[in-house]
Amino acid sequence: MVLNYIWVAFFLLAFVIALVKLIFFGDLEVFPAMMDSTFSSSKTAFEISLGLTGVLALWLGVMKVGEKGGVVNFLARLLSPVFTKLFPEIPKGHPVTGSIFMNIAANMLGLDNAATPLGLKAMEQMQELNPQKDTAWNPMIMFLVLNTSGLTLIPVSIMVYRVQMGAAQPTDIFIPILLATFFSTLAGIIVTSLFQHINLLNRTLLLTLGGACAVVAGIIWGFSQLDSESMNKVSTTVANILLMVIIVAFIAAGVRKKVNVYDAFIEGAKDGFQTAVRIIPYLVAILVGIGVFRASGAMDMLIGGMRRCVELTGANAQWVDAMPTALMKPLSGSGARGMMVDAMTTYGADSFVGRLSCVFQGSTDTTFYILAVYFGSVGIAKTRHAVACGLIADLAGIIAAIAICYLFFG
């Protein structure tokens, strides 16, 4: 519903602004430019979707091998001591614990198709324990914030789009996204724990969160010692090594579990083809809407206003051109994806704005969509502090993304 209003607003605002330009400024080019944009944007959307097929098939095939090889189960067991402390109101040994762990582990691996059913199952099980059926229970809110903060180890789809948009090194955003999404998740955990009076000073959480913070601080410090060219080279090399290790580890896990690795890969690859075809109409719709909005001059007015406000403070305003992706992400994943593609098309996949848009896309998740789907599935009407905590995590991810991109690409 939110995306519907945004999409309609793109066209109505673009039409009004174009009409003003025509009547008051005699701009005869604005309407032809808008029509040209509709055709070129729809063609671009189709070409991108078609080009995604091979890479999506590859990665979803690899993910399916890892899923059947028990990688998701392994991550669930690994995360068990931490999540037990974050969900103190859930009885120990309750089946919902397994669903929560599996959902988070699947999200971390970018297994959206597996993560959503597991998440809905977890919500149903938590609703059984919920003392007030129409009101969000504390564990439900913590669970949703962990989902909306977007903690992902492998941002497959973003790297795929960078391949399609001609990036020289599609994986150069891997480590920046990993760092930004870490800060988003950390902020989400802290603010939700404050609302719910969860003690973060216990030994397990201190060791886990403190250790993670130390590792992230070490990575940031290490990269800050390098010049920009060396940083980009090291970041890309490390990312490629990690991704290859993950692929080999998934295959090895499948062999260890005596899975037919080839058949599992083919099963996942089929999903990749279907996914590429399924997103065509969505990508066409959002890119045409953005294209018309930009061709009318409305996007330039919006971004220009934001840039002037930032420049009045004396700060560097280079990041403002990527903000449409950040502003859209809490509302719509497909909308933000369109903004990201538009930024790479307009400024270049290897430009600062193009890369920052990718990091924005990967640092958080679609807060309102997740809340609507998960809460709606169990009839929750009163969300309490869920929206506030989710948006604070989003804000932390946006700020972290800007700072990290200046460190890596600025």
XYZ file of C-alpha atoms in Angstrom:
410
model
C 0.000 0.000 0.000
C 2.811 2.418 0.903
C 4.591 1.684 -2.385
C 1.317 2.328 -4.236
C 1.105 5.856 -2.788
C 4.773 6.538 -3.526
C 4.489 5.307 -7.116
C 1.394 7.429 -7.800
C 3.095 10.428 -6.143
C 6.073 10.071 -8.522
C 3.823 10.523 -11.542
C 1.536 13.222 -10.114
C 4.398 15.375 -8.790
C 6.354 14.920 -12.006
C 3.333 15.960 -14.090
C 2.629 19.059 -11.963
C 6.257 20.210 -12.031
C 6.503 19.597 -15.778
C 3.287 21.573 -16.320
C 4.663 24.491 -14.279
C 7.875 24.419 -16.323
C 5.914 24.421 -19.571
C 3.444 27.183 -18.650
C 5.631 29.560 -16.667
C 9.088 28.924 -18.145
C 8.232 27.827 -21.679
C 10.191 24.569 -21.307
C 9.097 22.589 -24.386
C 11.545 19.737 -23.722
C 10.261 18.529 -20.374
C 7.332 16.377 -21.595
C 9.308 14.742 -24.449
C 12.067 14.012 -21.909
C 9.558 12.369 -19.568
C 8.150 10.176 -22.361
C 11.648 9.203 -23.513
C 12.428 8.283 -19.926
C 9.446 5.917 -19.680
C 10.635 3.910 -22.688
C 14.332 3.916 -21.814
C 13.645 3.024 -18.152
C 11.394 0.098 -19.052
C 14.025 -1.193 -21.478
C 16.737 -0.838 -18.825
C 14.597 -2.697 -16.261
C 14.024 -5.610 -18.632
C 17.690 -5.840 -19.622
C 18.781 -5.807 -15.980
C 16.247 -8.493 -14.993
C 17.222 -10.692 -17.951
C 20.908 -10.284 -17.178
C 20.359 -11.260 -13.552
C 19.266 -14.770 -14.485
C 22.685 -16.413 -14.688
C 24.219 -14.908 -11.559
C 21.057 -15.389 -9.489
C 20.883 -19.020 -10.603
C 24.530 -19.489 -9.568
C 24.153 -18.002 -6.099
C 20.768 -19.495 -5.246
C 22.126 -22.851 -6.357
C 25.116 -22.475 -4.023
C 22.802 -21.333 -1.194
C 20.562 -24.373 -1.657
C 23.612 -26.645 -1.357
C 24.575 -24.884 1.893
C 21.029 -25.095 3.216
C 20.796 -28.851 2.586
C 24.347 -29.309 3.860
C 23.309 -28.068 7.313
C 24.978 -24.655 7.261
C 21.794 -22.964 8.511
C 21.515 -25.480 11.362
C 25.165 -24.931 12.255
C 24.695 -21.171 12.461
C 21.575 -21.670 14.563
C 23.525 -23.733 17.118
C 26.373 -21.215 17.053
C 24.023 -18.305 17.803
C 22.016 -20.176 20.452
C 23.785 -18.868 23.620
C 23.460 -15.240 22.466
C 19.821 -15.332 21.417
C 18.811 -17.100 24.629
C 19.922 -13.961 26.485
C 18.143 -11.638 24.060
C 14.820 -13.483 24.477
C 14.680 -14.067 28.253
C 10.867 -14.348 28.346
C 10.792 -17.387 26.083
C 10.933 -20.621 28.141
C 14.159 -22.552 27.710
C 13.822 -25.425 25.296
C 10.665 -24.078 23.658
C 10.413 -24.988 19.920
C 10.145 -21.304 18.952
C 13.810 -20.907 19.846
C 14.777 -23.154 16.952
C 12.609 -21.212 14.496
C 14.123 -17.898 15.628
C 17.664 -19.191 15.270
C 16.951 -20.708 11.863
C 15.336 -17.495 10.598
C 18.245 -15.296 11.697
C 20.794 -17.736 10.298
C 18.945 -17.885 6.964
C 18.809 -14.070 6.828
C 22.538 -13.838 7.504
C 23.156 -16.101 4.510
C 20.760 -14.120 2.301
C 18.318 -17.057 2.045
C 15.172 -14.910 1.791
C 13.021 -17.764 0.485
C 13.920 -19.861 3.522
C 13.995 -17.005 6.046
C 10.437 -15.699 5.555
C 8.586 -19.010 6.175
C 10.790 -19.636 9.220
C 10.058 -16.108 10.469
C 6.295 -16.530 10.085
C 6.514 -19.866 11.898
C 8.445 -18.204 14.740
C 5.791 -15.476 15.014
C 2.998 -18.067 15.211
C 4.829 -19.925 17.976
C 5.508 -16.713 19.915
C 1.855 -15.716 19.564
C 0.922 -18.913 21.395
C 3.010 -17.682 24.350
C 1.888 -14.052 24.021
C -0.288 -13.064 27.031
C -1.998 -10.233 25.067
C -2.926 -11.494 21.620
C -3.455 -8.070 19.990
C -0.283 -6.507 21.439
C 3.323 -7.078 20.383
C 5.188 -9.187 22.958
C 8.785 -8.249 23.879
C 10.410 -11.268 22.155
C 8.381 -10.520 19.006
C 9.739 -6.974 18.909
C 13.346 -8.062 19.457
C 12.908 -10.667 16.741
C 11.532 -8.125 14.277
C 14.285 -5.585 15.013
C 16.910 -8.254 14.329
C 15.184 -8.822 10.975
C 14.752 -5.149 10.063
C 18.338 -4.250 10.954
C 19.356 -6.325 7.954
C 22.278 -8.362 9.339
C 23.536 -10.170 6.217
C 26.851 -11.898 5.688
C 26.508 -12.291 1.920
C 24.746 -9.435 0.023
C 24.267 -11.588 -3.066
C 21.564 -9.567 -4.840
C 23.461 -6.276 -4.543
C 26.626 -7.771 -5.990
C 24.545 -9.245 -8.808
C 23.126 -5.811 -9.660
C 26.627 -4.333 -9.634
C 27.695 -6.978 -12.138
C 24.785 -5.989 -14.366
C 25.571 -2.284 -14.089
C 29.167 -2.836 -15.211
C 31.073 -2.383 -11.949
C 34.793 -3.064 -12.346
C 34.857 -4.889 -8.981
C 31.287 -5.875 -8.031
C 32.444 -7.197 -4.651
C 34.119 -3.984 -3.467
C 31.014 -3.120 -1.385
C 31.122 -6.472 0.484
C 33.112 -5.330 3.535
C 31.500 -1.843 3.745
C 28.033 -3.465 3.788
C 29.166 -5.967 6.417
C 30.407 -3.132 8.645
C 27.355 -0.900 8.128
C 24.847 -3.678 8.784
C 26.784 -4.594 11.945
C 26.276 -1.092 13.350
C 22.603 -1.157 12.367
C 22.069 -4.475 14.160
C 24.079 -3.393 17.211
C 22.020 -0.192 17.526
C 18.800 -2.198 17.164
C 19.811 -4.639 19.903
C 20.879 -1.864 22.297
C 17.804 0.338 21.882
C 15.384 -2.613 22.080
C 17.158 -3.922 25.173
C 16.776 -0.493 26.802
C 13.031 -0.490 26.078
C 12.676 -4.049 27.402
C 15.110 -3.718 30.356
C 17.266 -6.585 29.078
C 20.609 -6.755 30.853
C 23.315 -6.472 28.207
C 26.067 -6.624 30.820
C 25.903 -10.381 31.295
C 29.005 -12.376 30.408
C 27.696 -14.037 27.226
C 26.441 -10.838 25.592
C 29.448 -8.793 26.703
C 31.856 -11.319 25.218
C 29.865 -11.656 21.999
C 29.014 -7.999 21.346
C 32.301 -6.734 22.789
C 34.288 -9.199 20.718
C 32.361 -8.284 17.565
C 32.913 -4.570 18.244
C 36.627 -5.177 18.754
C 36.879 -7.081 15.455
C 34.974 -4.349 13.578
C 37.094 -1.619 15.205
C 40.222 -3.524 14.184
C 39.007 -3.815 10.578
C 38.184 -0.105 10.407
C 41.524 0.849 12.001
C 43.436 -1.439 9.646
C 41.789 -0.030 6.539
C 42.224 3.541 7.764
C 45.996 3.005 7.663
C 45.883 2.346 3.917
C 45.646 4.799 1.083
C 42.488 4.746 -1.027
C 43.921 2.588 -3.855
C 45.411 0.002 -1.468
C 42.217 -0.030 0.606
C 40.087 -0.774 -2.446
C 42.478 -3.484 -3.608
C 42.702 -5.182 -0.185
C 38.942 -4.925 0.399
C 38.128 -6.474 -2.981
C 40.730 -9.228 -2.578
C 39.535 -10.168 0.912
C 35.902 -10.113 -0.237
C 36.635 -12.408 -3.181
C 38.615 -14.823 -1.000
C 35.824 -14.923 1.601
C 33.158 -15.525 -1.035
C 35.159 -18.340 -2.621
C 35.764 -19.885 0.813
C 32.013 -19.736 1.482
C 31.211 -21.451 -1.841
C 33.733 -24.219 -1.177
C 32.569 -24.569 2.446
C 28.944 -24.937 1.335
C 29.895 -27.613 -1.174
C 32.045 -29.391 1.441
C 29.137 -29.260 3.930
C 26.881 -30.840 1.304
C 29.415 -33.608 0.610
C 29.809 -34.230 4.354
C 26.029 -34.600 4.731
C 26.016 -36.928 1.701
C 23.781 -34.538 -0.206
C 23.581 -34.860 -3.979
C 25.360 -31.540 -4.435
C 24.695 -31.284 -8.156
C 20.938 -31.888 -7.805
C 20.714 -29.461 -4.882
C 22.501 -26.823 -6.943
C 20.118 -27.344 -9.881
C 17.116 -27.059 -7.543
C 18.338 -23.723 -6.220
C 19.366 -22.502 -9.666
C 15.795 -23.049 -10.918
C 14.633 -20.674 -8.197
C 17.155 -18.139 -9.490
C 15.615 -18.213 -12.961
C 12.091 -17.853 -11.562
C 13.184 -14.992 -9.306
C 14.757 -13.104 -12.221
C 11.553 -13.419 -14.259
C 9.322 -12.547 -11.298
C 11.014 -9.216 -10.568
C 10.644 -7.867 -14.145
C 7.255 -6.126 -13.653
C 8.292 -4.690 -10.271
C 11.569 -3.337 -11.606
C 9.861 -1.891 -14.694
C 7.243 -0.144 -12.540
C 9.649 1.442 -10.084
C 12.313 2.425 -12.647
C 9.724 4.047 -14.925
C 8.310 5.964 -11.940
C 11.765 7.134 -10.864
C 12.727 7.937 -14.452
C 9.693 10.189 -14.947
C 10.283 11.809 -11.563
C 13.903 12.526 -12.479
C 13.166 13.692 -16.060
C 10.634 16.245 -14.775
C 13.304 17.827 -12.582
C 11.534 16.849 -9.360
C 14.398 14.622 -8.198
C 16.902 17.418 -8.784
C 14.746 19.794 -6.739
C 14.503 17.308 -3.860
C 18.200 16.440 -3.824
C 19.195 20.071 -4.414
C 17.174 21.197 -1.383
C 18.797 18.548 0.799
C 22.258 19.440 -0.533
C 21.819 23.139 0.221
C 20.714 22.351 3.775
C 23.805 20.191 4.296
C 26.150 22.744 2.714
C 24.812 25.455 5.040
C 26.329 23.456 7.900
C 29.698 23.407 6.112
C 29.658 19.613 5.738
C 30.566 17.603 2.641
C 27.324 16.968 0.709
C 28.570 14.309 -1.728
C 26.471 11.644 0.002
C 23.157 13.445 -0.544
C 22.721 12.110 -4.098
C 22.465 8.563 -2.700
C 19.836 9.441 -0.075
C 16.769 8.400 -2.162
C 17.830 4.768 -1.650
C 18.202 5.254 2.116
C 14.854 7.051 2.441
C 13.022 4.410 0.399
C 14.535 1.323 2.089
C 12.367 1.288 5.259
C 9.253 1.561 3.069
C 9.914 -0.757 0.152
C 12.670 -3.177 -0.798
C 11.786 -3.070 -4.503
C 11.512 0.729 -4.383
C 14.946 1.025 -2.768
C 16.344 -1.443 -5.287
C 15.033 0.781 -8.062
C 16.630 3.837 -6.449
C 19.933 1.953 -6.171
C 19.845 0.943 -9.836
C 18.878 4.491 -10.820
C 21.841 5.886 -8.848
C 24.265 3.464 -10.547
C 22.736 4.264 -13.949
C 22.926 8.025 -13.408
C 26.282 8.352 -11.639
C 28.037 5.086 -12.523
C 28.365 1.805 -10.636
C 31.888 2.689 -9.480
C 31.072 6.269 -8.474
C 30.891 7.259 -4.809
C 27.119 7.746 -5.104
C 26.643 4.397 -6.852
C 28.618 2.530 -4.212
C 26.970 4.374 -1.306
C 23.520 3.526 -2.708
C 24.539 -0.146 -2.694
C 25.737 0.083 0.914
C 22.483 1.841 1.891
C 20.560 -0.983 0.243
C 22.515 -3.619 2.164
C 22.826 -1.968 5.578
C 19.153 -2.243 6.641
C 15.946 -3.994 5.659
C 12.382 -2.963 4.805
C 11.166 -2.067 8.301
C 7.518 -1.283 7.571
C 7.079 -4.216 5.187
C 8.514 -6.695 7.697
C 6.389 -5.305 10.523
C 3.267 -5.445 8.360
C 3.841 -9.023 7.175
C 5.024 -10.529 10.461
C 2.613 -8.742 12.783
C -0.241 -9.062 10.297
C 0.270 -12.828 10.085
C -0.677 -13.216 13.781
C -3.163 -10.343 14.142
C -0.999 -7.941 16.153
C -2.594 -4.450 16.171
C -0.576 -2.683 18.896
C 3.089 -2.607 17.882
C 4.379 -0.746 20.982
C 8.046 0.265 20.485
C 8.688 -1.930 17.427
C 8.544 0.886 14.850
C 10.714 3.235 16.929
C 13.393 0.577 17.496
C 13.358 -0.480 13.832
C 13.747 3.092 12.565
C 16.535 3.867 15.046
C 18.395 0.797 13.734
C 17.803 2.083 10.182
C 19.170 5.520 11.097
C 22.271 3.943 12.642
C 22.791 1.930 9.449
C 22.479 5.053 7.268
C 24.965 7.065 9.354
C 27.390 4.127 9.477
C 27.080 3.594 5.701
C 27.971 7.231 4.971
C 30.985 7.208 7.306
C 32.261 3.851 6.057
C 31.895 4.810 2.384
C 33.910 7.979 2.973
C 36.559 5.778 4.594
C 36.621 3.259 1.723
C 35.651 5.274 -1.353
C 35.724 8.975 -0.434
